[in-house]
Structure formats: C-alpha cells, structure tokens
CSV table of C-alpha atoms and ligand atoms in Angstrom, one decimal:
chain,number,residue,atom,x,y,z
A,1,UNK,CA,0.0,0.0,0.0
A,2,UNK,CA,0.9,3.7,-1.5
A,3,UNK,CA,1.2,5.2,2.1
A,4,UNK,CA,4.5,7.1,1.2
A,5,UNK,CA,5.4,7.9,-1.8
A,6,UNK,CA,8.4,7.4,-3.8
A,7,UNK,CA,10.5,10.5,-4.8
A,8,UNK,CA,9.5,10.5,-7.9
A,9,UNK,CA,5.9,10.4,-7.0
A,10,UNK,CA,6.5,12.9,-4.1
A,11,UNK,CA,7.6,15.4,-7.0
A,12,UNK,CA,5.0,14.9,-9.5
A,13,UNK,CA,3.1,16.0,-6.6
A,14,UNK,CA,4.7,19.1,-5.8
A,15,UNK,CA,5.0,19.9,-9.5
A,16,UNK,CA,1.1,19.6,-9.8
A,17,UNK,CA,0.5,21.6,-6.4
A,18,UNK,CA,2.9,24.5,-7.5
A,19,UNK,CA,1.4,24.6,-11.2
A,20,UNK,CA,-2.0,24.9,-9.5
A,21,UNK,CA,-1.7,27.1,-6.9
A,22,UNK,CA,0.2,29.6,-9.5
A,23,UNK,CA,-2.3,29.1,-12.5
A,24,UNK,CA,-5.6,28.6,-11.1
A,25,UNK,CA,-6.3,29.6,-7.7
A,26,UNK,CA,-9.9,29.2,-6.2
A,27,UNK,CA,-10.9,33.0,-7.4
A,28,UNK,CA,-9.2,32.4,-10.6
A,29,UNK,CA,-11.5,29.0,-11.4
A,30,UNK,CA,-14.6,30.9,-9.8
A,31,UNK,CA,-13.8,33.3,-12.7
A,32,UNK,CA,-13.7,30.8,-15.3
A,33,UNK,CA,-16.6,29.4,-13.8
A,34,UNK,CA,-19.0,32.6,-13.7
A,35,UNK,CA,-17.6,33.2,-17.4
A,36,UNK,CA,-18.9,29.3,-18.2
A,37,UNK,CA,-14.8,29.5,-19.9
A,38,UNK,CA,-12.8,26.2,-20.5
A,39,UNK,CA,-9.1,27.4,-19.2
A,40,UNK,CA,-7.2,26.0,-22.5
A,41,UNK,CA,-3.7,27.7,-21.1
A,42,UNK,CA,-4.5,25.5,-17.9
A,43,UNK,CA,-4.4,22.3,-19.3
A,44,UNK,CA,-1.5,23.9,-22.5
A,45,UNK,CA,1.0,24.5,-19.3
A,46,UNK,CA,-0.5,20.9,-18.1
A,47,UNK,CA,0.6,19.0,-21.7
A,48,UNK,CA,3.5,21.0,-21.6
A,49,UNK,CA,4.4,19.5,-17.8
A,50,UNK,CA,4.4,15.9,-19.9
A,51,UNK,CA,1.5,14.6,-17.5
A,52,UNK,CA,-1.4,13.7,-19.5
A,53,UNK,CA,0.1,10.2,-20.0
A,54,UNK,CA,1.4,10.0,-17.0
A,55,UNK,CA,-0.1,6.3,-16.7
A,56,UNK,CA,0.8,5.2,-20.3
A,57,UNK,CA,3.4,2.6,-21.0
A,58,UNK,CA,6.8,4.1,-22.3
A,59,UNK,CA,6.8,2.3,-25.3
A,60,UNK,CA,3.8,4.3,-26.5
A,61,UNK,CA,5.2,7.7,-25.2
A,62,UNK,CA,3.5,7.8,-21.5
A,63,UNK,CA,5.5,8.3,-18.7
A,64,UNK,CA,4.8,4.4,-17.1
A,65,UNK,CA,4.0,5.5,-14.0
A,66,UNK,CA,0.7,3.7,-13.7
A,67,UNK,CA,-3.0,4.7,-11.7
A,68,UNK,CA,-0.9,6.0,-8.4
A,69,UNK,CA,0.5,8.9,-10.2
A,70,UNK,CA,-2.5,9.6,-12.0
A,71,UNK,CA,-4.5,9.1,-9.0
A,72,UNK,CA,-2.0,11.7,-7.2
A,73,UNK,CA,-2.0,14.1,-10.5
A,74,UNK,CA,-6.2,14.1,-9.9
A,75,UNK,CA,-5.8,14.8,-6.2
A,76,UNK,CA,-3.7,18.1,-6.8
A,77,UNK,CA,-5.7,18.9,-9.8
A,78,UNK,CA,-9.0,18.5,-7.3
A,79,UNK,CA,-7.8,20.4,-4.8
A,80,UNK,CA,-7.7,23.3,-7.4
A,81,UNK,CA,-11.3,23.0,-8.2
A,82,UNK,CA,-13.4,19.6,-9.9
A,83,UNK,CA,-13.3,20.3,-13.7
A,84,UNK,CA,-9.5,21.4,-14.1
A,85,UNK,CA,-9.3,17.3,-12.8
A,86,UNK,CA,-12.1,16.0,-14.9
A,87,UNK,CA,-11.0,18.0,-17.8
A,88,UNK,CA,-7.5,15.9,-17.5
A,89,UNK,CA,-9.6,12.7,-16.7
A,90,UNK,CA,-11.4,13.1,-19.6
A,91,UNK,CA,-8.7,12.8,-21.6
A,92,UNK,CA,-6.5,10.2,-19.7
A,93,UNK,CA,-8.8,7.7,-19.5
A,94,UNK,CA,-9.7,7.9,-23.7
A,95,UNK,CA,-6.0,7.9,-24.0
A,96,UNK,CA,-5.4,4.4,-22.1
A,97,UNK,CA,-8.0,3.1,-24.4
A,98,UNK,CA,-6.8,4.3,-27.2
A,99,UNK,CA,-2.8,2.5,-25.9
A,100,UNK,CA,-4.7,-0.7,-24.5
A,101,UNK,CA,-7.0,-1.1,-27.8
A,102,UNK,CA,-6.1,1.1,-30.8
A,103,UNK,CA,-4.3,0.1,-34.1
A,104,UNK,CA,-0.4,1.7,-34.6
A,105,UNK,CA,-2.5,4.1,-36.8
A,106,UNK,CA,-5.2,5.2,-34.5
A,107,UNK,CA,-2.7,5.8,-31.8
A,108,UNK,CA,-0.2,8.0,-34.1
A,109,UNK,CA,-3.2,9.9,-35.6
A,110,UNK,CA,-4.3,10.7,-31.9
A,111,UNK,CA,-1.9,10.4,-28.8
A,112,UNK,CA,0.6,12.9,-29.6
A,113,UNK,CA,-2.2,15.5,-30.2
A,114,UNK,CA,-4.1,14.2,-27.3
A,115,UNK,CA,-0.8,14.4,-25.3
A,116,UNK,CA,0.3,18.0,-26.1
A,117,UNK,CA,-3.3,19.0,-25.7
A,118,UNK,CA,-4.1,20.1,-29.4
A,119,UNK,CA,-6.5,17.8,-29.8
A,120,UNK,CA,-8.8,16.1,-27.3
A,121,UNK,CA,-11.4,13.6,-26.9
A,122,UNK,CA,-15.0,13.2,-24.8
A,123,UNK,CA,-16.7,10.4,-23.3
A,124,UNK,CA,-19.8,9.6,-25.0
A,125,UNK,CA,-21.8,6.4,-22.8
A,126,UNK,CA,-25.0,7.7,-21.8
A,127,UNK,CA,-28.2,8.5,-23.6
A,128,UNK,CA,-31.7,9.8,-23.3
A,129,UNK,CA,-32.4,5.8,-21.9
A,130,UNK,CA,-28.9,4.9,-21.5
A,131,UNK,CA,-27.6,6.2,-18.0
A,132,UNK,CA,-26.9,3.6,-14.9
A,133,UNK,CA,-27.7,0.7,-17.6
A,134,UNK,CA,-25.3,1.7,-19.6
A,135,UNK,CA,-25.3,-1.7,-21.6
A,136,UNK,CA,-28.7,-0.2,-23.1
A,137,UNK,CA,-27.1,2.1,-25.5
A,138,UNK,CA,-29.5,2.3,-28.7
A,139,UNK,CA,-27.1,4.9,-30.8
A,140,UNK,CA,-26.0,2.9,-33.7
A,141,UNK,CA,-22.8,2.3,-36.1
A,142,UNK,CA,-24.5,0.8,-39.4
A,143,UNK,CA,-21.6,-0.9,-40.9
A,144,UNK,CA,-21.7,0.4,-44.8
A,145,UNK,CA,-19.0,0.2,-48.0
A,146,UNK,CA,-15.6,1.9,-46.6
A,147,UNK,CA,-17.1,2.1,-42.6
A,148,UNK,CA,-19.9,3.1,-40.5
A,149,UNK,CA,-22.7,5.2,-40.2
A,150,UNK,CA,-23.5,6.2,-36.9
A,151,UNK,CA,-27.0,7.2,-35.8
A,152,UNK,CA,-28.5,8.4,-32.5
A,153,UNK,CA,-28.3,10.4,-29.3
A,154,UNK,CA,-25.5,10.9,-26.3
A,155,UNK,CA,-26.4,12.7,-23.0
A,156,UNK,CA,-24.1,14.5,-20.6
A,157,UNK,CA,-21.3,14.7,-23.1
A,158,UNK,CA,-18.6,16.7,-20.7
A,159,UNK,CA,-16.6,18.8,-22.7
A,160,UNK,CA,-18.2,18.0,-25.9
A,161,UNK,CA,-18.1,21.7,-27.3
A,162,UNK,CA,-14.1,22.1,-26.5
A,163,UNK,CA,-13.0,22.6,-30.2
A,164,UNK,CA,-11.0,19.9,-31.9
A,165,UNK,CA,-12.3,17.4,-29.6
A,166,UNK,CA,-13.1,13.7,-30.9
A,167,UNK,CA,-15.8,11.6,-29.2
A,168,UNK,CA,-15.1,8.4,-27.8
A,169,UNK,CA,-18.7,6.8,-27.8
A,170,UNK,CA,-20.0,3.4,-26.7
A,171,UNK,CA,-22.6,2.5,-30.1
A,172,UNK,CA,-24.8,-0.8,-30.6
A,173,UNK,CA,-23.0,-2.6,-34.4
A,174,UNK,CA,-25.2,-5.7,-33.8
A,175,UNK,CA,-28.4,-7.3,-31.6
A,176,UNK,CA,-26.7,-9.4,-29.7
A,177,UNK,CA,-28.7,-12.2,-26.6
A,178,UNK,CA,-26.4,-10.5,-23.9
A,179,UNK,CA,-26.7,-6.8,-24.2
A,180,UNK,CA,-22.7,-6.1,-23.5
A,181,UNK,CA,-22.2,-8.3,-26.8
A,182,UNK,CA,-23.0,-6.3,-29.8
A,183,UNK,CA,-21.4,-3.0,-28.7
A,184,UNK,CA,-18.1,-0.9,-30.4
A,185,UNK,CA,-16.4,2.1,-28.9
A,186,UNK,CA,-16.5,4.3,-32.2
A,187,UNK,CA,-14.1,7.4,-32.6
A,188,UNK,CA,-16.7,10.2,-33.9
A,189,UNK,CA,-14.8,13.8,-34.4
A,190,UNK,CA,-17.7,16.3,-33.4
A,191,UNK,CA,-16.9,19.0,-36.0
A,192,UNK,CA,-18.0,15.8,-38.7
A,193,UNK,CA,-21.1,16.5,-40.4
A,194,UNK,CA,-24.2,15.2,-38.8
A,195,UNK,CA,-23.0,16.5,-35.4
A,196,UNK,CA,-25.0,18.6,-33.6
A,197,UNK,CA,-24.3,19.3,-29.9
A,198,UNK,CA,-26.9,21.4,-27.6
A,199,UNK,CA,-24.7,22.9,-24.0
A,200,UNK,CA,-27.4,21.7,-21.4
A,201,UNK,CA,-28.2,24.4,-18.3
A,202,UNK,CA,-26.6,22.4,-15.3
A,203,UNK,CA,-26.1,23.6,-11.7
A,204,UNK,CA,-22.1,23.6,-12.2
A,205,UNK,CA,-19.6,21.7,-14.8
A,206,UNK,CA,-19.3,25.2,-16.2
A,207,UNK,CA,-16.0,25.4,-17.3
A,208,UNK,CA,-16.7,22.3,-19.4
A,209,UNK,CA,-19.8,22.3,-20.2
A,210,UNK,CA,-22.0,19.0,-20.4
A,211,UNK,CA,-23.9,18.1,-23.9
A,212,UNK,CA,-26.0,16.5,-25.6
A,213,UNK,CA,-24.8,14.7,-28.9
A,214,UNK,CA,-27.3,14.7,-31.8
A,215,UNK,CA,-25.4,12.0,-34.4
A,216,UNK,CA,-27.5,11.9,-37.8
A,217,UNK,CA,-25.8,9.4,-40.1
A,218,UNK,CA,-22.4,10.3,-39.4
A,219,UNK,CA,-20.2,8.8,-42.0
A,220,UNK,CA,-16.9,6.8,-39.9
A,221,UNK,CA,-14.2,5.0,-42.2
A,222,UNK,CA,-13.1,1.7,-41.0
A,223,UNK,CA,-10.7,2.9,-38.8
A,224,UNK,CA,-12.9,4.9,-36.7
A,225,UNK,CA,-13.5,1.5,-34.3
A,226,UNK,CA,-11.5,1.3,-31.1
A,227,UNK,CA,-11.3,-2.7,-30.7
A,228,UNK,CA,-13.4,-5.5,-32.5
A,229,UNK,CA,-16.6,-3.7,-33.5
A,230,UNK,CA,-18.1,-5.7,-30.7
A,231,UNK,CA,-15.2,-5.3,-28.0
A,232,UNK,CA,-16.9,-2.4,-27.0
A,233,UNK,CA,-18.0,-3.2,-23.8
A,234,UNK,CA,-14.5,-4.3,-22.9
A,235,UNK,CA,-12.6,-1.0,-24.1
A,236,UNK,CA,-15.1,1.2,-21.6
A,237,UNK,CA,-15.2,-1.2,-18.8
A,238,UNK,CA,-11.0,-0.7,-18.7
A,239,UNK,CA,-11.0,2.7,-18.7
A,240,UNK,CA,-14.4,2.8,-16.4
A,241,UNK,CA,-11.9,1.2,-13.7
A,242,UNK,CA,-9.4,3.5,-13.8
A,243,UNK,CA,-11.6,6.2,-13.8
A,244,UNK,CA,-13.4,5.0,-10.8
A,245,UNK,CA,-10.2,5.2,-9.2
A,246,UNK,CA,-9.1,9.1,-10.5
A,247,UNK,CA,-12.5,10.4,-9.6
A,248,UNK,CA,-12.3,8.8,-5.7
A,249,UNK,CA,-8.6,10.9,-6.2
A,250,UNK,CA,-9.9,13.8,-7.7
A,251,UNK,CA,-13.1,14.2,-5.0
A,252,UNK,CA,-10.8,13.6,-1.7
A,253,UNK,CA,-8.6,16.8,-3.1
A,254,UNK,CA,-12.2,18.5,-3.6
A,255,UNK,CA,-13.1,17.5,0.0
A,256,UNK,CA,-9.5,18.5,1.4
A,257,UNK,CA,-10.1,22.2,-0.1
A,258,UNK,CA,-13.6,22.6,1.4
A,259,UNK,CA,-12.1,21.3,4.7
A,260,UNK,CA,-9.3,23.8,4.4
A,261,UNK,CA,-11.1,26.9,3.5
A,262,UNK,CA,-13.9,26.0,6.7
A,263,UNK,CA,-11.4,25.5,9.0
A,264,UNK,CA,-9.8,28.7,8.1
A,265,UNK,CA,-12.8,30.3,8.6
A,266,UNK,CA,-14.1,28.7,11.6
A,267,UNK,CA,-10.2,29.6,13.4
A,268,UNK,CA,-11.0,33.5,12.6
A,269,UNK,CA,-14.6,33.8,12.4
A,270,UNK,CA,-15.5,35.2,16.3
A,271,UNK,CA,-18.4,34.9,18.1
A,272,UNK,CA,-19.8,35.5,21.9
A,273,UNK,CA,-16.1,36.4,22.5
A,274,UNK,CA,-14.2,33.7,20.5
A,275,UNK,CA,-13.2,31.4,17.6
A,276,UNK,CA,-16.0,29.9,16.6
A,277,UNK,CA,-13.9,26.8,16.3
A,278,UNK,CA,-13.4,26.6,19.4
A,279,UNK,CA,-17.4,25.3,19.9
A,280,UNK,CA,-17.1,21.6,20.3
A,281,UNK,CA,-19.9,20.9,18.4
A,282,UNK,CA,-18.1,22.8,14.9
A,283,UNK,CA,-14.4,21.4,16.4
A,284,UNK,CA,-15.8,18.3,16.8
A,285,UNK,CA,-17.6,17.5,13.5
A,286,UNK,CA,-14.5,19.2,11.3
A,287,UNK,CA,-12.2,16.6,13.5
A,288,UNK,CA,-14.5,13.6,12.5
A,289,UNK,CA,-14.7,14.6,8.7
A,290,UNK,CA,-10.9,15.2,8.6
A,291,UNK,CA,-10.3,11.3,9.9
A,292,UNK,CA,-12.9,9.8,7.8
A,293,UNK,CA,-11.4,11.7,4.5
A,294,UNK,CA,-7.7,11.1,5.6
A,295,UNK,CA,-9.2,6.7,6.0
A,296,UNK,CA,-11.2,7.5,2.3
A,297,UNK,CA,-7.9,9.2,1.3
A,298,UNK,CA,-6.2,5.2,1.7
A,299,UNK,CA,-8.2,3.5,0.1
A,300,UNK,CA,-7.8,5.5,-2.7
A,301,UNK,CA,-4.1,4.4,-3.0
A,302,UNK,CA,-4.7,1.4,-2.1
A,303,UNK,CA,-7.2,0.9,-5.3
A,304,UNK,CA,-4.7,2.5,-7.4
A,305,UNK,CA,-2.1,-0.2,-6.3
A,306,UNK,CA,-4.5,-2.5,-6.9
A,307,UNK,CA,-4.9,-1.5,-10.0
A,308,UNK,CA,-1.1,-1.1,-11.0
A,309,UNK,CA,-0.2,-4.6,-9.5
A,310,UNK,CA,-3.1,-6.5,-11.4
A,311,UNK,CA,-5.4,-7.3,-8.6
A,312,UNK,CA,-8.5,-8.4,-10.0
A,313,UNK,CA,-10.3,-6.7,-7.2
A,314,UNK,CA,-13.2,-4.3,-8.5
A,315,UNK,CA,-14.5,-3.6,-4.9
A,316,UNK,CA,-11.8,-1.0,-4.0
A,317,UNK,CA,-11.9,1.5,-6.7
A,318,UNK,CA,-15.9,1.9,-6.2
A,319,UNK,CA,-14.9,1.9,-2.4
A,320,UNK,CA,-13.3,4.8,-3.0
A,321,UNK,CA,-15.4,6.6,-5.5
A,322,UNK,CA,-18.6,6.1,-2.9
A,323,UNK,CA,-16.8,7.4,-0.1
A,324,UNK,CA,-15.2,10.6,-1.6
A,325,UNK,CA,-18.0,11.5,-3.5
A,326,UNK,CA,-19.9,11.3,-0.1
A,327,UNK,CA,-17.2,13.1,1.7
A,328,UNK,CA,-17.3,16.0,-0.5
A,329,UNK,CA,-20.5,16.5,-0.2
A,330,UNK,CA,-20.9,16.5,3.4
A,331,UNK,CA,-18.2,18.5,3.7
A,332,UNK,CA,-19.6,21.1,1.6
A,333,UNK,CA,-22.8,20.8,3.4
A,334,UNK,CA,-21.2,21.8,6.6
A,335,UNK,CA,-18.7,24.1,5.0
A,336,UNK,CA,-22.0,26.2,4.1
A,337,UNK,CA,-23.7,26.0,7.5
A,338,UNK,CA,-20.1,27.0,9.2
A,339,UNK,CA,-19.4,29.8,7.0
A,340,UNK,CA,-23.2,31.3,8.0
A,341,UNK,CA,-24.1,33.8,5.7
A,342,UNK,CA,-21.2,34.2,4.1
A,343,UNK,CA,-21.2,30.9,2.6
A,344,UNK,CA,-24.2,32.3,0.6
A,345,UNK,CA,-22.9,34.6,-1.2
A,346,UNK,CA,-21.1,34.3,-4.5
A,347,UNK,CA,-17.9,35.4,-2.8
A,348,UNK,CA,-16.4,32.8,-1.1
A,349,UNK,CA,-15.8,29.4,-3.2
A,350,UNK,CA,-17.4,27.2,-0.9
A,351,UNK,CA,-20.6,27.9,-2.6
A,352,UNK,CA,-18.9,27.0,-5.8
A,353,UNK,CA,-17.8,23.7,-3.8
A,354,UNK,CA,-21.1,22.5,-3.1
A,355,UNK,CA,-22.6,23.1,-6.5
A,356,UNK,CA,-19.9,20.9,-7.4
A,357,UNK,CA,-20.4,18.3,-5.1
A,358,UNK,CA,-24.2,17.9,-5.8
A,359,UNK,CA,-23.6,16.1,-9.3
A,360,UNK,CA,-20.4,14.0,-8.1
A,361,UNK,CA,-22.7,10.8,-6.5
A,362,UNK,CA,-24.0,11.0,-10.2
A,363,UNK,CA,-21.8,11.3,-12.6
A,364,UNK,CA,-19.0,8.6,-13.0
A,365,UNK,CA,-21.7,6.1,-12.2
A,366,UNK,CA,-24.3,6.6,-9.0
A,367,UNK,CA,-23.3,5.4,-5.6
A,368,UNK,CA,-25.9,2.9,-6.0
A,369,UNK,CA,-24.3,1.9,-9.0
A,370,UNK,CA,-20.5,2.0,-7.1
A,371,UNK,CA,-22.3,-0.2,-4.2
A,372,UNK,CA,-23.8,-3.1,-6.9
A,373,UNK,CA,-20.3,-3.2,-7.9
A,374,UNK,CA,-18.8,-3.7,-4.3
A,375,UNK,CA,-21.6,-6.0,-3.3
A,376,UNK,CA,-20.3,-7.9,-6.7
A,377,UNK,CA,-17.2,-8.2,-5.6
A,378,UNK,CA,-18.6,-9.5,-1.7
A,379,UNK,CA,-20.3,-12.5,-3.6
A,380,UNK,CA,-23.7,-11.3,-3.2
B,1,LIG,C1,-22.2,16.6,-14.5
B,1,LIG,C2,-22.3,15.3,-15.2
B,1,LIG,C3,-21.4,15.0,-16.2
B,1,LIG,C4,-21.5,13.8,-16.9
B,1,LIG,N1,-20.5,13.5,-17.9
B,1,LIG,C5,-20.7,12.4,-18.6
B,1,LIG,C6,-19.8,12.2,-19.8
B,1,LIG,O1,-18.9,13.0,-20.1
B,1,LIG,N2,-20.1,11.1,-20.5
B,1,LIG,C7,-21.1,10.2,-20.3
B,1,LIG,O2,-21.2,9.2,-21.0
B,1,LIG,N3,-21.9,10.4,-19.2
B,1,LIG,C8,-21.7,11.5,-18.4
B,1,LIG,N4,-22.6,11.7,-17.3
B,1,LIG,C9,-23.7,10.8,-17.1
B,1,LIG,C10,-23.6,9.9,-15.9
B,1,LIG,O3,-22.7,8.9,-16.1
B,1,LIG,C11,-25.0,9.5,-15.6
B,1,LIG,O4,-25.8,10.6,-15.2
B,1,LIG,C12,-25.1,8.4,-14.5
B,1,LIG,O5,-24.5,7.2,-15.0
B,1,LIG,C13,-26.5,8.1,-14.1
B,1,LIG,O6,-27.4,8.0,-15.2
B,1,LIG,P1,-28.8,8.8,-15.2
B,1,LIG,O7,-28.5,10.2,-15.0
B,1,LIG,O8,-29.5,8.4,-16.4
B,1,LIG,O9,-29.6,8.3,-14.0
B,1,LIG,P2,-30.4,6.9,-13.8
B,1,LIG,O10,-29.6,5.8,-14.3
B,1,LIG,O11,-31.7,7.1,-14.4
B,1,LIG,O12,-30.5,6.8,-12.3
B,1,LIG,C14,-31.4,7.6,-11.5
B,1,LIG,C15,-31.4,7.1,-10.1
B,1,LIG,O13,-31.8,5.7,-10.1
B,1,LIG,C16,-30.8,5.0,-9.4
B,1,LIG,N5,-30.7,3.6,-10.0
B,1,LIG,C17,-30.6,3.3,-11.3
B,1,LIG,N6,-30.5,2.0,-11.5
B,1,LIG,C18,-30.4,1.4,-10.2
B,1,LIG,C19,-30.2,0.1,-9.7
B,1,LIG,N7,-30.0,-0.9,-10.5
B,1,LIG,N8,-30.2,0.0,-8.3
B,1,LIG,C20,-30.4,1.1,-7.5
B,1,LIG,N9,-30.5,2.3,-7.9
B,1,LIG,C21,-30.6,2.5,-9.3
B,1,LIG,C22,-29.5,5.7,-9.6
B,1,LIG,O14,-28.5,5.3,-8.8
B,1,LIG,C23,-30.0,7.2,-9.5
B,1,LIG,O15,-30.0,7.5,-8.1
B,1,LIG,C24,-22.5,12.9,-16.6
B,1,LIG,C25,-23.5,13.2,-15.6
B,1,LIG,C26,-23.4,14.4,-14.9
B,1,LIG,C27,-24.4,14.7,-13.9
C-alpha cells in the first residue's frame, strides 16, 4: 500500500500543487466558472508539464508510472477545483483506451495531439435511456462500403463543445442475446457533419460544459473503431476502472479544499467572544470529517495499487469513488452551514464547492451503481 510515496511520485506531486496554486487559484476557477470559460492555457502549461500520459506505458510515449501517479496528478488537480481534474480525466482515461485497444495508426493519428493537448477527446456512454444501464445504448454504427454510419443520441457529453475534440462513444454494431455483446467504442470527431451538440443548463460543470450529442448518419471509415466492433464493452469497462479510481482521487482533493477553507474560517470567524472553532460541536464534527477523509484518502491508494499490481479486485476502486464523492458532499454541506451567511454569497468558493459536489454521487456512475459493484465483488 501507496502510504509514502516514492521521490518521484513525491515530486510529480509538488510539481502539480505549485502549477495549481500559481495558475488557477480558487478565485481564478470561480472566474472561469462565472464566465462558463474552459481554461485551455491550464491544461496547455498541463501537456506541456508531460502529465497527461502520465499512466501510459513508455513504449507508446507515457510516462509508465501507472493509476498512483494519475491518481496523485487528480488529487492536486481536485484540490484546485473539480473540472481542471475532470478535464485531464477526460482525456487520460480515452487515452489508455486508445494504448490498450487502438491500431499503430489510430494511436499516431491521436496520442501525440491528445498528449500536447491540441486535440482532445470526450466520453460519450449515456443516452436519453442509457444512464446507470449503460449496456442499453440504442445509438448505432451501421456498418456500410468503406465504414460506419453512426446514428443516435448521447447525453451528458462533458466537454463536448471544447474545439478539436473527438468523441469516444459506446454505439450498438449488432443485436446481440447479452446486451454487452453487440457494442463498439467508435471514434466520432464532433466537427464531422451530422454533429449537432446542444450545451445543457446544469447547476455547475461550467468550465466544461455537459452536452447532448445529436449523431444523424455520421459517416466513420473503417478505422474509426476502437477494438473489435463488438469489444466495446470491454474497451469502456477498462478505462471505467481506472476512472473509478481518479474520480475517488480527484473528490478527496475536492473534500480537502472545502475542509481547508472551513477550518480557516471557523479559526478566525469570532463569536460570543471567541473562535468559533473553538465550539465543540463545529471542532468536533470538522475533526471527525478530517479522519474519515484522511481513511477515504487510503483507500484511494490502495485501489490505485491494486490496479497497477493487477489485482483483479473491483470492490476498491468503487470503495473509494462512494466514499469521496460522499465526503465532499458533506463536507460542503457543513462548510455552508459554518461559514453562515457568508457561505451564501457568491464570494467565497465554498458555494462554488457545493454546486460541485451535488452532481459528483451521479456522474462517473451513481453510488448505487458504485455499491452493486462492491456487493459484486462480496459475492452477493
Ligand atoms: C455533471 C455530469 C457529467 C457527466 N458527464 C458524462 C460524460 O462525459 N459522458 C457520459 O457518458 N456520461 C456522463 N454523465 C452521465 C452519468 O454517467 C449518468 O448521469 C449516470 O450514470 C446516471 O445515469 P442517469 O443520470 O441516467 O440516472 P439513472 O440511471 O436514471 O438513475 C437515477 C437514479 O436511479 C438509481 N438507479 C438506477 N439503477 C439502479 C439500480 N439498479 N439499483 C439502484 N438504484 C438505481 C440511480 O443510482 C440514481 O439514483 C454525466 C453526468 C453528470 C451529472
């Protein structure tokens, strides 16, 4: 177990703190956010660091440093604000697809691009009746003379409207008895014609947006399919893991920056005489949250070890995921009843925080969905 890091690690760490601190602090993303403004620069300086394949093998160009750097890359990126780590998330995980399941050609036509942040890519899974049972995708790849055709609907396509971005969706090739059968992971560039994408009005994910995906008979050539054109399901169920895994990374950073900025405020905020803080009942409940995140914090390592050493062993990863995304959230929720009014207002980030941590039990698959998948892995 990842309890302390290796030198290496230990600086990829600093590197990633530093670069955040200096290039987007909390009133810097709150500007981005207000401005609904997807920070390019950000994630330019980020490519140019050499860390968005991080977790890639060497041999394709990644730095072979596995989940525990990335997982430690989406902790510092978290603790900056959500979206500058799912905006790096979004394109890590299509880029260890793309290493684990693409063709020499598809990954010299993409990764460098991907890598240096020119181009980029987007997650498309869910649909209008496609969201926890995912395996129900109805949006189609109709194989024709020279490729595909692909036909139907995505929903909550993060990121979808960053230009130069090429969608990574999960589409039905063929009916097939078991519903996983059947399925490719087609590469659809969303500047193609037949692309139309509608930004949806959402509570945050502002710097990123969130989309839908109209696809009317796209034409795909041949090499538009990540995989066997039914080796779909396979292709997003590895990169699903790892992602499980980042976003568990990702939220505990989220949860460590709403702890921070309360227990600032709590240790100047005065009243009846003193601290605020000082009450046992705020003292106490910021003492139990900071144990139970530093124990969620583990785990998180632990999964990413897991992962790195081959461990077959699902349950951690959503472990993690379920308890960080819970973290945050109650964090925020007594990050906003600490700060009193103040945590109203559209002044202090914490209010930013906890719009943020409203969609995180959602997206990345529900904590229901995380708990199935532990239960799984309990034999039940
Ligand atoms: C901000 C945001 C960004 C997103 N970005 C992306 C993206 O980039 N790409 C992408 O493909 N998707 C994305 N999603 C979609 C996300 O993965 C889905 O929202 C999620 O999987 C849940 O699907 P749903 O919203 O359709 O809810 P539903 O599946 O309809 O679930 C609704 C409720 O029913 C519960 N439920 C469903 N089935 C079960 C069950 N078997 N047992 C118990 N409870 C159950 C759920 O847990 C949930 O509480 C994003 C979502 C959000 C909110």
């Amino acid at each position: 177990v990842i309890i302390r890091e290796d030198a290496i690690q230990a600086d990829v760490r600093r590197t990633v703190r530093d670069y955040v601190a200096r290039e987007a602090p909390l009133e810097q993303v709150g500007v981005w956010e207000r401005a609904g403004e997807y920070p390019a620069a950000f994630f330019d300086g980020l490519a140019h660091l050499g860390y968005f394949g991080v977790h890639l093998p060497e041999e394709q160009g990644g730095g072979g440093m596995g989940a525990a750097a990335m997982a430690i890359i989406g902790e510092e990126l978290g603790r900056g604000g959500l979206e500058l780590a799912v905006g790096y998330g979004l394109q890590a995980f299509p880029a260890a697809n793309l290493c684990s399941y693409g063709t020499s050609a598809q990954i010299a036509a993409h990764l460098p691009r991907v890598l240096a942040h020119e181009a980029r890519f987007a997650v498309g899974i869910s649909e209008p009746d496609a969201g926890s049972d995912a395996a129900a995708v109805r949006t189609s790849a109709r194989r024709v003379p020279g490729g595909f055709v692909v036909s139907g609907q995505k929903l909550w396509t993060s990121g979808a409207g960053v230009p130069n971005t090429t969608l990574q969706t999960l589409v039905r090739t063929e009916p097939a008895e078991r519903r996983q059968d059947g399925l490719a992971v087609v590469l659809v560039p969303l500047d193609a014609p037949g692309v139309t994408l509608r930004r949806l009005s959402t509570v945050g994910r502002h710097l990123l947006g969130t989309y839908e995906v109209f696809l009317d008979d796209v034409e795909v050539g041949e090499d538009a399919v990540l995989g066997g054109p039914t080796e779909g399901w396979a292709v997003m169920a590895s990169s699903l893991r790892m992602e499980r895994i980042f976003a568990a990374a990702e939220l505990a950073g989220c949860a460590r920056t709403s702890l921070d900025l309360t227990v600032e405020y709590v240790r100047q905020r005065r009243q009846f005489g003193r601290p605020i803080g000082s009450f046992q009942t705020v003292a106490h409940t910021l003492a139990e949250l900071h144990a139970r995140l530093e124990a969620a914090r583990l785990l998180v390592y632990r999964a990413a070890q897991d992962l790195d050493d081959g461990s077959a062993d699902f349950g951690a990863g959503s472990g993690a995921k379920l308890l960080c995304s819970a973290l945050f959230q109650e964090i925020t929720q007594h990050g906003m009843q600490f700060l009193g009014g103040v945590g109203y207002t559209t002044e202090h980030p914490m209010e930013r925080l906890w719009r943020e941590a409203r969609s995180v039990t959602v997206s990345g698959g529900t904590s229901e969905i995380q708990r199935t998948i532990i239960a799984r892995s309990l034999g039940l």
